[in-house]
DNA sequence: AAGGTTGACCGCCAGG
DNA sequence: ATCCTGGCGGTCAACC
């Protein structure tokens, strides 16, 4: 297969984790796992010495001119959303985009794409912490701060830090399939597909208050008792709140609704059970709190675009015995 | 396939 | 004034 070239923009004071995400996903040779070999070019997005926020410096011979060789350009966050990116970088991004190169941003890299004008009128996301300021500064961008990433074809944006991994996995999944993405996910030891949006990761500014604590304790308990049938009323009773207050507090604490949160947790559990062990779909459905295998199949397929049994097959990739997997080197 | 039932979600308002 | 709570009821979707 023709090697796809990925240009990753490095800039001064870059956070090494952000730089590492695309390099970790695309930069390793996983051809034995059945993946194509990507060509990763770390490109200096500005002249001068590039230091990282961890103190070491980056030396690369690639620069903006090398965008020309890329199929995809990734902007792995930005040092400071309030710090305007250099015009030369913005111009290079625009030219690449006009040539048909896909432009991807991680975290607050959306600010760079927006500054380049690439997000005008288009759907996008960014780190939840900056979402409000982003929306105020770029009102024409259809910002959705609830999701982990937004794939708008030639432009892809993603939410904070680790969502960059979700986003990069998505890029692999959409082009090379679920199986390929799972190979990478396994190697990185992350979930192949996280459920729900970034809302569930948004911490409340005052987490320790006694009242939020009640929801927190409940969530922990729920996660250990997913198989039981829960209703809004039974849970509200459990934390001694009225139904209305409970739904409100729940949303404030989790950023989502009870139903969505529960379903996401149940699906995540079902995924884990499918990935390991040989339990029947029926058993797994029951263990994860679904009323029936039919119900599990329906929700699972809708959320992941793969049926449970195909997910299991794809995740395993190939027959495994004794915990060894041919894809893992 | 249509219709009924149930439960979840949330806007709204009144009261603390 | 501001925030929170409890209750009502409309809408929607899942399930039967």
Coordinates of C-alpha atoms (C1' of nucleotides) in Angstrom, one line a residue:
Chain A
X1 CA 0.0 0.0 0.0
X2 CA 1.2 3.5 -0.9
X3 CA 2.6 5.2 2.2
X4 CA 0.5 8.0 3.4
X5 CA 2.5 11.1 4.5
X6 CA 1.5 12.9 7.7
X7 CA 3.1 16.2 8.4
X8 CA 3.1 17.1 12.1
X9 CA 3.6 20.7 12.9
X10 CA 6.2 21.4 15.7
X11 CA 6.4 24.9 17.2
X12 CA 8.3 26.6 20.0
X13 CA 7.2 25.6 23.5
X14 CA 5.2 22.6 22.2
X15 CA 4.0 20.2 24.8
X16 CA 5.8 16.9 24.0
X17 CA 2.7 14.9 24.8
X18 CA 0.7 16.6 22.0
X19 CA 3.6 16.1 19.6
X20 CA 3.8 12.5 20.7
X21 CA 0.2 11.6 20.0
X22 CA 0.4 11.7 16.2
X23 CA 3.9 10.4 16.2
X24 CA 2.9 7.5 18.5
X25 CA -0.1 6.7 16.3
X26 CA 1.3 7.1 12.9
X27 CA 5.1 7.1 13.4
X28 CA 5.6 3.5 14.6
X29 CA 6.1 0.7 12.1
X30 CA 3.1 -1.6 12.5
X31 CA 3.2 -3.3 9.2
X32 CA 3.4 -6.6 10.9
X33 CA 0.0 -5.8 12.4
X34 CA -1.3 -5.3 8.9
X35 CA -1.1 -1.6 8.9
X36 CA 0.4 0.5 6.1
X37 CA 3.6 2.3 6.9
X38 CA 3.0 6.0 7.4
X39 CA 5.6 8.6 6.6
X40 CA 5.7 11.1 9.4
X41 CA 7.3 14.4 8.9
X42 CA 7.8 16.6 11.9
X43 CA 7.8 20.0 10.4
X44 CA 9.0 23.2 12.0
X45 CA 6.1 25.5 12.0
X46 CA 8.3 28.6 12.6
X47 CA 11.9 29.5 12.3
X48 CA 14.4 29.4 15.1
X49 CA 15.1 26.9 17.8
X50 CA 12.1 24.9 18.9
X51 CA 12.0 24.1 22.6
X52 CA 9.4 22.0 24.3
X53 CA 7.5 22.8 27.4
X54 CA 9.5 20.1 29.0
X55 CA 12.7 21.9 28.3
X56 CA 14.4 19.9 25.5
X57 CA 14.7 21.1 22.0
X58 CA 13.6 19.6 18.7
X59 CA 15.8 19.4 15.7
X60 CA 14.1 18.7 12.4
X61 CA 15.1 19.4 8.8
X62 CA 11.4 19.6 7.7
X63 CA 9.5 22.9 7.5
X64 CA 6.4 24.5 6.1
X65 CA 7.6 23.7 2.6
X66 CA 7.2 20.0 3.3
X67 CA 3.4 20.4 3.7
X68 CA 3.5 20.0 -0.1
X69 CA 4.5 16.3 0.4
X70 CA 1.8 15.6 2.9
X71 CA -1.6 14.0 2.6
X72 CA -2.5 15.2 6.0
X73 CA -1.2 18.0 8.1
X74 CA -1.7 17.8 11.9
X75 CA -1.5 20.8 14.2
X76 CA -0.9 19.2 17.6
X77 CA -2.4 21.8 19.8
X78 CA -0.9 25.3 20.2
X79 CA 1.3 26.8 22.9
X80 CA -1.2 29.3 23.9
X81 CA -4.6 30.1 22.4
X82 CA -4.1 33.8 23.0
X83 CA -0.8 33.8 21.1
X84 CA -1.5 34.4 17.4
X85 CA 0.2 31.8 15.2
X86 CA 2.8 33.2 12.7
X87 CA 1.3 34.3 9.4
X88 CA 3.7 32.0 7.5
X89 CA 2.2 29.0 9.2
X90 CA -1.4 30.1 8.6
X91 CA -0.6 30.7 4.9
X92 CA 1.1 27.4 4.5
X93 CA -2.0 25.7 6.1
X94 CA -4.3 27.5 3.7
X95 CA -2.2 26.6 0.7
X96 CA -2.1 23.0 1.8
X97 CA -5.8 22.9 2.3
X98 CA -6.4 24.4 -1.2
X99 CA -4.2 21.7 -2.6
X100 CA -6.6 19.1 -1.1
X101 CA -4.5 18.2 1.9
X102 CA -6.5 17.2 4.9
X103 CA -5.9 19.5 7.9
X104 CA -6.3 18.1 11.4
X105 CA -6.0 19.9 14.7
X106 CA -5.6 18.4 18.2
X107 CA -6.8 20.2 21.3
X108 CA -6.4 24.0 20.9
X109 CA -4.8 23.5 17.5
X110 CA -8.4 24.5 16.5
X111 CA -7.3 28.0 17.2
X112 CA -4.7 27.8 14.6
X113 CA -7.1 26.5 12.0
X114 CA -9.6 29.1 12.9
X115 CA -7.0 31.9 12.7
X116 CA -6.2 30.6 9.2
X117 CA -9.9 30.9 8.4
X118 CA -10.2 27.2 7.7
X119 CA -13.1 26.8 10.1
X120 CA -15.4 29.5 8.8
X121 CA -19.0 28.2 8.9
X122 CA -17.8 24.7 9.6
X123 CA -18.3 22.3 12.5
X124 CA -15.4 21.9 14.9
X125 CA -14.5 21.2 18.5
X126 CA -11.7 22.1 20.8
X127 CA -10.7 21.6 24.4
X128 CA -13.7 22.3 26.7
X129 CA -11.7 24.7 28.9
X130 CA -11.3 27.1 25.9
X131 CA -14.6 26.4 24.3
X132 CA -16.4 29.6 25.5
X133 CA -13.5 31.9 24.6
X134 CA -13.2 30.1 21.3
X135 CA -16.9 30.6 20.5
X136 CA -16.7 34.3 21.4
X137 CA -13.6 34.8 19.3
X138 CA -14.7 32.8 16.3
X139 CA -18.5 33.1 16.2
X140 CA -18.8 31.8 12.7
X141 CA -17.4 28.4 13.6
X142 CA -20.0 25.9 14.5
X143 CA -18.3 24.8 17.7
X144 CA -19.5 21.6 19.4
X145 CA -17.6 21.3 22.7
X146 CA -19.4 18.2 23.7
X147 CA -17.6 15.7 21.4
X148 CA -14.2 14.2 21.3
X149 CA -13.6 15.0 17.7
X150 CA -15.3 16.4 14.6
X151 CA -14.6 14.9 11.2
X152 CA -15.7 17.3 8.6
X153 CA -13.9 15.6 5.7
X154 CA -11.0 17.7 4.7
X155 CA -10.9 19.3 8.2
X156 CA -10.8 17.4 11.4
X157 CA -10.7 18.9 14.9
X158 CA -10.5 17.2 18.2
X159 CA -10.9 18.0 21.9
X160 CA -8.4 18.2 24.7
X161 CA -5.1 16.2 25.0
X162 CA -6.1 12.6 25.1
X163 CA -8.9 13.1 22.7
X164 CA -6.2 13.6 20.2
X165 CA -5.6 9.9 20.5
X166 CA -9.2 9.2 19.8
X167 CA -9.0 11.5 16.8
X168 CA -5.9 9.9 15.4
X169 CA -7.5 6.4 15.9
X170 CA -10.5 7.7 14.1
X171 CA -8.5 8.8 11.1
X172 CA -7.0 5.3 10.9
X173 CA -10.4 3.6 11.5
X174 CA -12.2 5.6 8.8
X175 CA -9.6 4.8 6.2
X176 CA -8.3 1.4 7.1
X177 CA -11.1 0.0 9.2
X178 CA -12.0 -1.0 12.7
X179 CA -9.4 -3.8 12.8
X180 CA -6.5 -1.5 11.9
X181 CA -7.6 1.0 14.5
X182 CA -7.8 -1.7 17.1
X183 CA -4.3 -2.9 16.4
X184 CA -3.0 0.6 17.1
X185 CA -5.3 1.0 20.1
X186 CA -4.0 -2.2 21.6
X187 CA -0.4 -1.2 21.1
X188 CA -1.1 2.1 22.8
X189 CA -3.1 0.3 25.4
X190 CA -6.1 2.6 25.0
X191 CA -9.8 2.0 24.3
X192 CA -10.3 1.5 20.6
X193 CA -13.3 3.8 20.8
X194 CA -14.3 5.8 23.8
X195 CA -17.9 6.3 24.4
X196 CA -19.5 9.6 24.9
X197 CA -18.1 13.1 24.5
X198 CA -15.7 15.2 26.4
X199 CA -18.5 16.5 28.5
X200 CA -18.1 13.6 30.8
X201 CA -14.5 14.6 31.4
X202 CA -15.3 18.2 32.2
X203 CA -14.6 18.7 35.9
X204 CA -16.7 21.0 37.8
X205 CA -14.8 24.0 39.2
X206 CA -15.8 23.1 42.8
X207 CA -15.6 19.3 42.9
X208 CA -15.3 18.8 46.6
X209 CA -18.6 20.2 47.8
X210 CA -20.7 17.9 49.9
X211 CA -23.6 17.9 47.4
X212 CA -21.5 17.0 44.3
X213 CA -19.9 14.3 46.4
X214 CA -23.2 12.5 46.6
X215 CA -23.4 12.2 42.8
X216 CA -19.7 11.2 42.7
X217 CA -20.3 8.4 45.2
X218 CA -23.4 7.3 43.3
X219 CA -21.5 7.1 40.0
X220 CA -18.9 4.9 41.6
X221 CA -21.6 2.7 43.0
X222 CA -23.4 2.6 39.7
X223 CA -20.2 1.5 37.9
X224 CA -19.9 -1.4 40.2
X225 CA -23.6 -2.3 39.8
X226 CA -24.3 -1.8 36.1
X227 CA -26.2 -5.0 35.7
X228 CA -29.0 -4.0 38.0
X229 CA -32.0 -2.2 36.6
X230 CA -31.8 1.4 37.5
X231 CA -34.4 4.1 37.0
X232 CA -34.4 7.8 37.6
X233 CA -36.6 7.4 40.6
X234 CA -34.8 4.6 42.2
X235 CA -31.5 6.5 41.9
X236 CA -33.0 9.7 43.1
X237 CA -34.3 7.9 46.1
X238 CA -30.9 6.4 46.7
X239 CA -29.3 9.9 47.0
X240 CA -32.4 11.3 48.7
X241 CA -33.3 13.9 46.1
X242 CA -36.4 14.5 44.1
X243 CA -36.4 13.3 40.6
X244 CA -36.0 16.9 39.3
X245 CA -33.2 17.9 41.5
X246 CA -31.4 14.6 40.8
X247 CA -31.5 15.1 37.0
X248 CA -30.3 18.6 37.4
X249 CA -27.4 17.7 39.8
X250 CA -26.5 14.8 37.6
X251 CA -26.2 17.0 34.5
X252 CA -24.2 19.5 36.4
X253 CA -21.8 16.9 37.8
X254 CA -21.3 14.8 34.6
X255 CA -22.2 17.1 31.7
X256 CA -24.6 14.5 30.4
X257 CA -27.9 12.9 31.3
X258 CA -28.4 9.8 33.4
X259 CA -29.6 7.7 30.4
X260 CA -26.7 8.6 28.2
X261 CA -24.2 8.2 30.9
X262 CA -25.6 4.8 31.9
X263 CA -25.7 3.6 28.3
X264 CA -22.1 4.7 27.7
X265 CA -20.9 2.9 30.9
X266 CA -22.9 -0.2 29.9
X267 CA -21.5 -0.2 26.4
X268 CA -17.9 0.3 27.7
X269 CA -18.4 -2.7 30.0
X270 CA -19.8 -4.8 27.2
X271 CA -16.8 -3.9 25.1
X272 CA -14.4 -5.0 27.8
X273 CA -16.3 -8.2 28.1
X274 CA -16.2 -8.8 24.4
X275 CA -12.5 -8.1 24.2
X276 CA -11.6 -10.6 26.8
X277 CA -13.2 -14.0 27.5
X278 CA -15.5 -16.1 25.5
X279 CA -18.8 -15.4 27.1
X280 CA -21.8 -15.5 24.9
X281 CA -23.4 -12.3 23.7
X282 CA -26.4 -13.2 25.8
X283 CA -24.4 -13.5 29.0
X284 CA -22.5 -10.3 28.2
X285 CA -25.7 -8.4 27.6
X286 CA -27.1 -9.5 30.9
X287 CA -23.8 -8.7 32.7
X288 CA -23.7 -5.2 31.3
X289 CA -27.2 -4.4 32.3
X290 CA -28.9 -4.7 29.0
X291 CA -32.4 -6.4 29.1
X292 CA -31.6 -8.7 26.3
X293 CA -29.0 -9.5 23.7
X294 CA -31.2 -7.8 21.1
X295 CA -31.1 -4.6 23.1
X296 CA -27.3 -4.8 23.4
X297 CA -26.9 -5.4 19.7
X298 CA -29.1 -2.5 18.8
X299 CA -27.3 0.0 21.1
X300 CA -23.9 -1.4 20.4
X301 CA -24.2 -1.2 16.6
X302 CA -25.7 2.2 16.7
X303 CA -22.8 3.6 18.9
X304 CA -19.9 1.8 17.3
X305 CA -21.1 0.9 13.8
X306 CA -20.0 -2.7 14.4
X307 CA -22.1 -5.6 15.7
X308 CA -20.9 -7.1 19.0
X309 CA -19.7 -10.3 17.4
X310 CA -17.9 -8.5 14.6
X311 CA -16.4 -6.2 17.2
X312 CA -15.1 -9.2 19.0
X313 CA -13.7 -10.7 15.8
X314 CA -12.1 -7.4 14.7
X315 CA -10.7 -6.7 18.1
X316 CA -9.0 -10.1 18.3
X317 CA -7.8 -9.6 14.7
X318 CA -6.8 -13.2 14.3
X319 CA -7.0 -16.4 16.4
X320 CA -5.2 -16.1 19.6
X321 CA -4.0 -18.8 21.9
X322 CA -2.4 -18.4 25.3
X323 CA -2.7 -14.6 25.2
X324 CA -0.3 -14.2 22.3
X325 CA -1.4 -12.2 19.4
X326 CA 0.3 -12.2 16.1
X327 CA -0.2 -8.5 15.7
X328 CA 1.7 -7.7 18.9
X329 CA 5.4 -7.5 18.3
Chain B
dA1 C1' -47.5 -0.8 10.8
dA2 C1' -50.1 1.8 14.1
dG3 C1' -51.1 2.9 18.5
dG4 C1' -50.7 2.8 23.6
dT5 C1' -47.7 2.9 27.6
dT6 C1' -43.8 4.1 30.1
dG7 C1' -39.8 6.5 31.4
dA8 C1' -36.5 10.1 30.6
dC9 C1' -35.5 14.8 29.9
dC10 C1' -36.0 19.6 30.5
dG11 C1' -38.3 24.3 30.4
dC12 C1' -40.8 26.8 33.4
dC13 C1' -42.6 28.7 37.6
dA14 C1' -43.3 29.3 42.5
dG15 C1' -41.2 29.3 46.9
dG16 C1' -37.3 29.1 50.2
Chain C
dA1 C1' -30.6 40.0 44.0
dT2 C1' -29.1 35.4 43.3
dC3 C1' -29.1 30.7 43.7
dC4 C1' -31.3 26.3 44.6
dT5 C1' -35.2 23.1 45.0
dG6 C1' -39.6 20.8 44.1
dG7 C1' -43.3 20.1 41.2
dC8 C1' -45.9 20.3 36.8
dG9 C1' -46.4 19.1 32.3
dG10 C1' -45.0 18.8 27.4
dT11 C1' -42.1 16.2 24.2
dC12 C1' -39.7 12.5 22.7
dA13 C1' -38.0 7.9 22.2
dA14 C1' -38.0 3.0 23.5
dC15 C1' -40.7 -0.8 24.0
dC16 C1' -44.6 -3.6 23.6

